[in-house]
Coordinates of C-alpha atoms in Angstrom, one line a residue:
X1 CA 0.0 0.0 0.0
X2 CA 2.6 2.5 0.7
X3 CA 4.5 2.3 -2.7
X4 CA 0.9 2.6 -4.1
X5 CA 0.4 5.8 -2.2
X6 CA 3.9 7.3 -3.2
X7 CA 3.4 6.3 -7.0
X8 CA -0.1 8.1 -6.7
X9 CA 1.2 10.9 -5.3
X10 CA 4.0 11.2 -7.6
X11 CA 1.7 10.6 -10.7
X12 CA -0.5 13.9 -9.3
X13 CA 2.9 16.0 -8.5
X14 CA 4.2 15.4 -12.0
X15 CA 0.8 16.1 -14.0
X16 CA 1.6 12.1 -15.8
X17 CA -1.8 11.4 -14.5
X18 CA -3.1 14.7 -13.1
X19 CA -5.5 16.7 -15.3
X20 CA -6.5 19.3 -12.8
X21 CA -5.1 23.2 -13.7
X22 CA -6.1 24.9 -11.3
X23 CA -2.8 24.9 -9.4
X24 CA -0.6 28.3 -9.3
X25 CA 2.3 26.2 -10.6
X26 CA 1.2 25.0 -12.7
X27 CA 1.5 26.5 -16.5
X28 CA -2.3 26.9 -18.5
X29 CA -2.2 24.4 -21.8
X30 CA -2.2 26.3 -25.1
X31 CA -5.0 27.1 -26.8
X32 CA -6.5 25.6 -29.4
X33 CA -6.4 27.9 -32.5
X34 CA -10.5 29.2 -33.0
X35 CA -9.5 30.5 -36.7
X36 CA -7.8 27.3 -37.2
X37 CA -8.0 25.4 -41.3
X38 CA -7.5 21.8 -41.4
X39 CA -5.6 20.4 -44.3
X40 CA -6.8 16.9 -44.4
X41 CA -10.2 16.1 -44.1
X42 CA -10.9 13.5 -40.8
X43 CA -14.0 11.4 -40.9
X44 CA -15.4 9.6 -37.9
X45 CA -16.6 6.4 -38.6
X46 CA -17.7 5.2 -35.4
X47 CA -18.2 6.5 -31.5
X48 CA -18.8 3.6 -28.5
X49 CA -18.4 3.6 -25.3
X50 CA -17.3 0.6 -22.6
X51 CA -18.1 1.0 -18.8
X52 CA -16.7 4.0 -17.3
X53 CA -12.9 3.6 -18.8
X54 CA -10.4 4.3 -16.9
X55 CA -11.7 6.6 -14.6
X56 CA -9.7 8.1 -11.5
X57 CA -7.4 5.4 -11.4
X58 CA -4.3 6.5 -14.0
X59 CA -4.3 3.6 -15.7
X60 CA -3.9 4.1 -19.8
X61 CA -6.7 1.7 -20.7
X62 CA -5.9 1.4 -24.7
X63 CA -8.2 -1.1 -26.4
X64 CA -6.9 -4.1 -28.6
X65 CA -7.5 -4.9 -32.5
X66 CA -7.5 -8.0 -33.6
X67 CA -9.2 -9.4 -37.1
X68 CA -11.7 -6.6 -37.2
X69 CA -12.7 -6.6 -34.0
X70 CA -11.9 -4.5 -30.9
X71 CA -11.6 -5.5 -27.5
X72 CA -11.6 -2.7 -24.3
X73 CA -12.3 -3.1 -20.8
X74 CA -12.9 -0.8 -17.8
X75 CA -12.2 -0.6 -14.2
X76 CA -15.9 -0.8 -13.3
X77 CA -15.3 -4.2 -14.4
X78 CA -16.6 -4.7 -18.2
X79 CA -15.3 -6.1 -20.7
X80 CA -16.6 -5.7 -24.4
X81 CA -15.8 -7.0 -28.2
X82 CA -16.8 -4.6 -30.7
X83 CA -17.0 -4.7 -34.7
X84 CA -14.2 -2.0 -35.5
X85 CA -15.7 -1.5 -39.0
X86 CA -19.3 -0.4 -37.5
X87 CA -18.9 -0.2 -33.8
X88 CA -21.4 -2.4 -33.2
X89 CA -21.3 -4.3 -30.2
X90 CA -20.3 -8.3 -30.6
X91 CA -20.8 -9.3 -26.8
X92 CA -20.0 -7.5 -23.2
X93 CA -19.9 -8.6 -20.1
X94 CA -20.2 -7.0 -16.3
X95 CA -18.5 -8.4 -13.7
X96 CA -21.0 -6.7 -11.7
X97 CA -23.7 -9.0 -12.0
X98 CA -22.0 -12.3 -11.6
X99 CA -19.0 -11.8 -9.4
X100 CA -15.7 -12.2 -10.0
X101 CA -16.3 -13.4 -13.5
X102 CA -18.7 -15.5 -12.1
X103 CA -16.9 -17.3 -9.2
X104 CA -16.8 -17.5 -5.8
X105 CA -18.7 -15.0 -3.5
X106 CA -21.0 -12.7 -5.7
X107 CA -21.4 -9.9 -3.5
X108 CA -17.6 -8.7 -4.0
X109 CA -16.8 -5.7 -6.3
X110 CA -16.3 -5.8 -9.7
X111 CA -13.1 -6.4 -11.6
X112 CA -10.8 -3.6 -11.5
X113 CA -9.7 -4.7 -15.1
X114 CA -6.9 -1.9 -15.8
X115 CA -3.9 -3.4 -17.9
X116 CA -6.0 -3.5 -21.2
X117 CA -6.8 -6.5 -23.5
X118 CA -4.2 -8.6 -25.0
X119 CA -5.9 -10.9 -27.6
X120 CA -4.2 -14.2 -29.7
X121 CA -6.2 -16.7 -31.2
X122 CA -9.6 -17.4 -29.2
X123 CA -7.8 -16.4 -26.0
X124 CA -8.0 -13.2 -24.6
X125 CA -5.7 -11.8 -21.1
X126 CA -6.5 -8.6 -19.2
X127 CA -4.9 -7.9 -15.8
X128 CA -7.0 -5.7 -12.9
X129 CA -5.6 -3.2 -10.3
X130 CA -5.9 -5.5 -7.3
X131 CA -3.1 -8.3 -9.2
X132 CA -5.3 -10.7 -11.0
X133 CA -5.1 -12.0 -14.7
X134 CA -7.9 -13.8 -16.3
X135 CA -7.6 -16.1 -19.5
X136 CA -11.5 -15.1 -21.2
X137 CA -12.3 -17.4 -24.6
X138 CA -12.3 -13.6 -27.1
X139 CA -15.6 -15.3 -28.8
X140 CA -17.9 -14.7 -26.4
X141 CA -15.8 -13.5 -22.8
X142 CA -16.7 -16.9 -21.3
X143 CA -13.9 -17.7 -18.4
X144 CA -11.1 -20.0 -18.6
X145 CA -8.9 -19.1 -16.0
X146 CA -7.6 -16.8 -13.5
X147 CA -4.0 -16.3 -11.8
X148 CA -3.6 -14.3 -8.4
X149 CA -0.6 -12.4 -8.1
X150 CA 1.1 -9.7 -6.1
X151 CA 0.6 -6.5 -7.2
X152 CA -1.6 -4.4 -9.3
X153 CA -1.6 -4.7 -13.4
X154 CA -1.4 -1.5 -15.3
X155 CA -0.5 -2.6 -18.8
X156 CA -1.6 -5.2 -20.7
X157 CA -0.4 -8.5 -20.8
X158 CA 1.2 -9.9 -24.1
X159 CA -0.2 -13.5 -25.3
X160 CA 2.8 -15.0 -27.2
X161 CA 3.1 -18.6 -28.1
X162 CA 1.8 -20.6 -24.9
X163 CA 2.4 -18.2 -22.5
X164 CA 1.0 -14.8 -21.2
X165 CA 3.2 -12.2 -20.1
X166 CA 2.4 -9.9 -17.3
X167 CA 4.1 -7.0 -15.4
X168 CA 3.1 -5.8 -12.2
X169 CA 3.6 -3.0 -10.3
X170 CA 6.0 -3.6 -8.0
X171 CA 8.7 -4.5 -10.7
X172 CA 7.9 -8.1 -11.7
X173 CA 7.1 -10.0 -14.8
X174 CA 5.1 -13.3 -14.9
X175 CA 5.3 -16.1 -17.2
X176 CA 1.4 -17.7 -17.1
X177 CA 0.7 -21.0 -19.4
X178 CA -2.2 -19.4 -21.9
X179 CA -4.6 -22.3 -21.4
X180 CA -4.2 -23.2 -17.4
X181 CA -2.8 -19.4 -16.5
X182 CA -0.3 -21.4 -14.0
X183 CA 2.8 -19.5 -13.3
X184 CA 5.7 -20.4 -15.4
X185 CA 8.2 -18.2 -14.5
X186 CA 9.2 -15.0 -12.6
X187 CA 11.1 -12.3 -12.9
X188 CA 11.9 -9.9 -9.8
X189 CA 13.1 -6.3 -10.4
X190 CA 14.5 -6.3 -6.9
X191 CA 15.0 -3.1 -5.4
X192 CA 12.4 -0.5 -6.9
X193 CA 12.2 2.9 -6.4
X194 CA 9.7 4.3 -3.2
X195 CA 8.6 7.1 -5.7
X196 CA 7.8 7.1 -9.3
X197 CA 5.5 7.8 -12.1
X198 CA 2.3 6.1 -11.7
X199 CA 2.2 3.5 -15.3
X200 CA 3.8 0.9 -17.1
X201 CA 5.1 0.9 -20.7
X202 CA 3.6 -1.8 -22.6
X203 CA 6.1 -5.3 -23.1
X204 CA 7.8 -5.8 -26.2
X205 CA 8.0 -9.3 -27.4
X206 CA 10.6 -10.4 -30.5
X207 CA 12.7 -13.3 -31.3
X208 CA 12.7 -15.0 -28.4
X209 CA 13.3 -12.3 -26.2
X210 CA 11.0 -9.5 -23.8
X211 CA 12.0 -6.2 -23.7
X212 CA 10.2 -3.4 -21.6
X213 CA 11.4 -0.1 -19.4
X214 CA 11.9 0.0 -16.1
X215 CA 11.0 2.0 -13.1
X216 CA 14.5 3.2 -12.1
X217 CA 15.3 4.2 -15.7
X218 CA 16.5 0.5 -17.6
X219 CA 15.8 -0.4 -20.9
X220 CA 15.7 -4.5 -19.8
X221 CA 15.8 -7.3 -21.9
X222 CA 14.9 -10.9 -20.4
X223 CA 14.7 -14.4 -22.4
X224 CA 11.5 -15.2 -23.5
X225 CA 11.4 -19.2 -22.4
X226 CA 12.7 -18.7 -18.6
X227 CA 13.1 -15.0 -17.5
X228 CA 16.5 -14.6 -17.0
X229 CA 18.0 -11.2 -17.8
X230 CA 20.0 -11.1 -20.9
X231 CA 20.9 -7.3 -20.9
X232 CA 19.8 -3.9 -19.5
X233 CA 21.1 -0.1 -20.3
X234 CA 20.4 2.5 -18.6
X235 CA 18.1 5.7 -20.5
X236 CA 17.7 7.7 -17.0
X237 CA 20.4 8.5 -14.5
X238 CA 17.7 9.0 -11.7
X239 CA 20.2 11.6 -10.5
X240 CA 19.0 15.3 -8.9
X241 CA 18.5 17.5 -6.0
X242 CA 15.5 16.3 -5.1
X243 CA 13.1 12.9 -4.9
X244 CA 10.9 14.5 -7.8
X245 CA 14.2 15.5 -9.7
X246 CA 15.5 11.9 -9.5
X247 CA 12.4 9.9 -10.9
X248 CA 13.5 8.4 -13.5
X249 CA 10.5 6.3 -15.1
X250 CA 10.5 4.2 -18.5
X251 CA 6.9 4.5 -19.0
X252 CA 6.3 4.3 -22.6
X253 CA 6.4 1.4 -24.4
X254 CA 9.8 0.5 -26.1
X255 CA 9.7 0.4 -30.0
X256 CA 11.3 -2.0 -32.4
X257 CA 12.5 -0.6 -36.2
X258 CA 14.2 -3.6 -37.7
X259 CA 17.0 -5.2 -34.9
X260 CA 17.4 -1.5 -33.3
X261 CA 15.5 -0.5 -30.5
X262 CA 14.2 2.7 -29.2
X263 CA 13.3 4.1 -25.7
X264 CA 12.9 7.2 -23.6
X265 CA 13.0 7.7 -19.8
X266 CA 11.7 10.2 -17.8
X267 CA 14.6 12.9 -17.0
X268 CA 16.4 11.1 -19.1
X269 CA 17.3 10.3 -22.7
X270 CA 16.6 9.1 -26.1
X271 CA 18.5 6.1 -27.2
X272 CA 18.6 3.7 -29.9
X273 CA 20.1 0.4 -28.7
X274 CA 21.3 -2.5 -30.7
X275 CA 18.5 -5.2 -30.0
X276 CA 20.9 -8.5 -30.1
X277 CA 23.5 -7.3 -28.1
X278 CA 22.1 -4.4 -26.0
X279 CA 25.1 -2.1 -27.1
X280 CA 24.3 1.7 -27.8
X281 CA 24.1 3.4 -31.3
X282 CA 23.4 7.4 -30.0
X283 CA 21.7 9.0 -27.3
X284 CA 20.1 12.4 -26.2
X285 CA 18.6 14.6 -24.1
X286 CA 14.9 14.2 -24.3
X287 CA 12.7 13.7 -21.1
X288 CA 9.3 11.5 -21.8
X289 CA 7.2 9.3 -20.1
X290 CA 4.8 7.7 -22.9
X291 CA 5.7 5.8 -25.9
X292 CA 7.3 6.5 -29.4
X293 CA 6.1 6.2 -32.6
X294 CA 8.3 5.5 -35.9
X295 CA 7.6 7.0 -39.5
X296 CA 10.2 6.4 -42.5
X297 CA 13.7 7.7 -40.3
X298 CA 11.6 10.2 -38.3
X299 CA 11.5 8.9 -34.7
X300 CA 8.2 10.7 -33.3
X301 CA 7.8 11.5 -29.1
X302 CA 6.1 13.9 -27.1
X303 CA 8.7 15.7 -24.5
X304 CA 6.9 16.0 -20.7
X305 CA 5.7 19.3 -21.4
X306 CA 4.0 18.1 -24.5
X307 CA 6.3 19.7 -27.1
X308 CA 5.9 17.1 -30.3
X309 CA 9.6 16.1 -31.3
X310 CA 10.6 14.2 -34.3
X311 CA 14.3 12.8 -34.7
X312 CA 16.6 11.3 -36.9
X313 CA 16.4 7.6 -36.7
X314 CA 20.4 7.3 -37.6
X315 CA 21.3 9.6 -35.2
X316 CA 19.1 11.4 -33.0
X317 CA 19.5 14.5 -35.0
X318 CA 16.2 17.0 -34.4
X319 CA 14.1 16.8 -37.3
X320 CA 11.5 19.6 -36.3
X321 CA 10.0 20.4 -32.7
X322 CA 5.8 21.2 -32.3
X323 CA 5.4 23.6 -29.8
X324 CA 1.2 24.0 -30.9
X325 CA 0.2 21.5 -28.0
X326 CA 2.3 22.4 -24.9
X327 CA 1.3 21.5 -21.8
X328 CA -2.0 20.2 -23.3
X329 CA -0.9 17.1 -21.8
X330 CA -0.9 15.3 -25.0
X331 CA -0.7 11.4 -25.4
X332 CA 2.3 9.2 -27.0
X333 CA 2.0 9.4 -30.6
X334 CA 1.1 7.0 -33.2
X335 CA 1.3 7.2 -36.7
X336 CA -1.8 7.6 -39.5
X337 CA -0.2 7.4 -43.2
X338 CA 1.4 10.6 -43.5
X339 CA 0.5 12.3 -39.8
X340 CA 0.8 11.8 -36.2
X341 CA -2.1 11.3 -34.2
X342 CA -2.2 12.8 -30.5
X343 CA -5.3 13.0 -27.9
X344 CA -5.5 15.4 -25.5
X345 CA -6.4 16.6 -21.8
X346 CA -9.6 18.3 -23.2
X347 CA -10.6 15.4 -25.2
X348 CA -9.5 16.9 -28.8
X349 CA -7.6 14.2 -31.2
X350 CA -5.1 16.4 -33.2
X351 CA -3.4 15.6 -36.6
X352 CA -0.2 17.1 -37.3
X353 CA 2.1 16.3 -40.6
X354 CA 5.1 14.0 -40.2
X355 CA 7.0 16.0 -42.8
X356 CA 7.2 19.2 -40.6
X357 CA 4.7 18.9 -37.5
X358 CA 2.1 21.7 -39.1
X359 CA -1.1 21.0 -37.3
X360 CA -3.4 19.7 -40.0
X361 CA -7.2 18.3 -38.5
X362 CA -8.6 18.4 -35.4
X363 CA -11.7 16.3 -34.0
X364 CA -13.0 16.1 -30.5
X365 CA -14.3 12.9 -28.9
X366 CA -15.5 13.9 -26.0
X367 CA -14.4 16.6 -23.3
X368 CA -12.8 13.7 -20.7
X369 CA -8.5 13.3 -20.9
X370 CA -7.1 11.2 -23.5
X371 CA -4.4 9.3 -22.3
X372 CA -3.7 6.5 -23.9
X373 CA -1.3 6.7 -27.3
X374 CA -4.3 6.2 -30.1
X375 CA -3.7 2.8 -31.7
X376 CA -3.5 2.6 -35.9
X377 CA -5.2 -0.4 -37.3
X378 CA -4.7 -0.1 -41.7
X379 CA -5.7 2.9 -42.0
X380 CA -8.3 3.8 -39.0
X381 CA -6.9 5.4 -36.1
X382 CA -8.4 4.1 -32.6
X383 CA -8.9 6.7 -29.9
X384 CA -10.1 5.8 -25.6
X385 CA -10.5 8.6 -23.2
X386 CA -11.1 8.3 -19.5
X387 CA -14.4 7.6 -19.5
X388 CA -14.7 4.6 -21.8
X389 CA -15.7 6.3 -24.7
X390 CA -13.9 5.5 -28.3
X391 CA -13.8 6.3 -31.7
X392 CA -12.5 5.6 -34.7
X393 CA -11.5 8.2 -37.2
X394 CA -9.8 8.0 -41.1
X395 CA -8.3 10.6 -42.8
X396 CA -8.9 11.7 -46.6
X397 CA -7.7 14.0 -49.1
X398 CA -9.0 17.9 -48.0

């Protein structure tokens, strides 16, 4: 409980999951443009909504795509397929009225789902915020399993051959068999730090080996079949004045572009890392705690005052910097054919141009936080604020 309280206080002094403006230290986010002309024409095709999202609880609930149809969960405990062409709902189901998924003692609360779907196959994973993982068949969200473990789950798990691969909060990854959800392996962080950001970057799974960020600023690669740690290098120094000054979170999730890797840390730095061997290519400056998206050799991230950055892949070199979203509080970006797509603390979705950052369309969802990095499926753009609600937008010639 106490590194719960110290990561939720942290989250709240470092605005990465605070959306309240009304302190004096706080800078004002900049406004939107009210004479502003979009350049490319953005359609919605759909809006939904599942359960109440996210809520107050700072987890980046970011819905899964898988053969044309979209899984999301909430942390009022339901849990939904939807048609991503239409939006029209396949099944749902509410913890609420059965239970724990239906077992044991029906008068407790509802699943606290928070990690986020991972889908493969017919199985389906999603972790909640009190440690538990259930294995759901993805046809229908009938139960199959469920593993108990020791602290909460704030990303989502990654389904990968027969296992299911889950990181918890207090620095650990689990190994699960996908079809019994028995633990395979284990993997303990050790020492953590007493204060950091409140979140998990997403796991990255390829050839054989997991790679995610750490809390105390690692990049950290672990083999696949048993756990053990291959490599780490470091993307934060964790060093300053103060305990806010030293965080030194990997948050976002850590992207792949052929056999190099790329990662950011809070108060910390870029860096591209050889994937087989661990070894460094370039690093710089560049304090972020979400995830980074890749387009052609632009490497695309948004700095923690919101300030859009794009890089050179080969060297870090700045491409251009976006300052038309700062302190708007602005997602991790993802990448929609020739633009980046961003959502925002007010709800608005924002286009800007890879080739220069230019602000080019804007939509609003809703008027609740966006903070989860939108997720690109062909060419439809996925967007989940706080509150449940999603849409899904495509972009055409103006």
């Amino acid at each position: 409980m106490k590194r719960f309280l110290l990561i939720t206080l942290a989250s709240l002094v470092t605005l990465a999951g605070c959306h309240s403006f009304k302190k004096e230290n706080v800078q004002p986010p900049t406004p939107l443009a009210k004479d502003f002309k979009p350049t490319v024409q953005v359609t919605r095709l759909w809006r939904s909504r599942v359960g109440d999202g996210a809520g107050d609880s700072g987890a980046r609930l970011r819905p899964a795509v898988v053969d044309g149809v979209l899984y999301a969960d909430s942390t009022d405990g339901k849990l939904a397929a939807i048609d991503a062409s239409n939006g029209k709902t396949l099944w749902s189901k509410s913890s609420s009225t059965h239970g724990w998924f239906g077992w044991g003692d029906k008068k407790r609360k509802d699943a606290m789902y928070a990690g986020g779907p991972a889908v493969s196959g017919d199985l389906l994973a999603v972790g909640t915020l009190d440690g538990h993982v259930y294995g759901v068949n993805a046809k229908d969200g009938s139960p199959r399993w469920e593993a108990e473990l020791k602290s909460e789950v704030l990303t989502s798990p990654v389904v990968v051959g027969d296992l299911v691969v889950v990181r918890t909060g207090d620095g650990r990854v689990y190994a699960l068999d996908s079809k019994t959800g028995e633990r395979r392996w284990v993997y303990d962080q050790g020492i953590v730090p007493l204060l950091s950001l409140r979140g998990n970057g997403r796991l990255l799974v390829a050839n054989g080996v997991l790679f995610f960020g750490s809390d105390d600023g690692k990049l950290v690669a672990l083999r696949l079949d048993n756990g053990s740690k291959l490599w780490e290098q470091k993307l934060s120094s964790g060093e300053g004045r103060t305990e806010i000054d030293r965080l030194s979170d990997v948050d976002g999730a850590i992207l792949l572009d052929g056999s190099t890797l790329y990662g950011a840390g809070y108060h910390g730095n870029l860096v591209a890392v050889d994937g087989p061997t661990g070894r460094p290519l370039w690093s710089r400056p560049f304090s972020s705690f979400d995830s980074l998206a890749s387009s052609g050799n632009a490497i695309v991230g948004a700095n923690d005052v919101s300030q859009v950055w794009a890089f050179d892949k080969t060297g870090g070199a700045d491409m251009w910097k976006s300052d038309a979203l700062k302190y708007r509080w602005i997602t991790g970006p993802a990448v929609q054919g020739d633009y980046v797509v961003v959502g925002d603390m007010e709800g608005y979705v924002h286009w800007l141009k890879i080739g220069d950052g230019a602000l080019a369309g804007r939509e609003r969802l809703s008027k609740k936080a966006i903070r989860a990095q939108p997720l690109v499926v062909g060419d439809t753009v996925y967007v989940e604020d706080v509150k449940g609600h999603i849409g899904a937008y495509r972009l055409s010639a103006h």
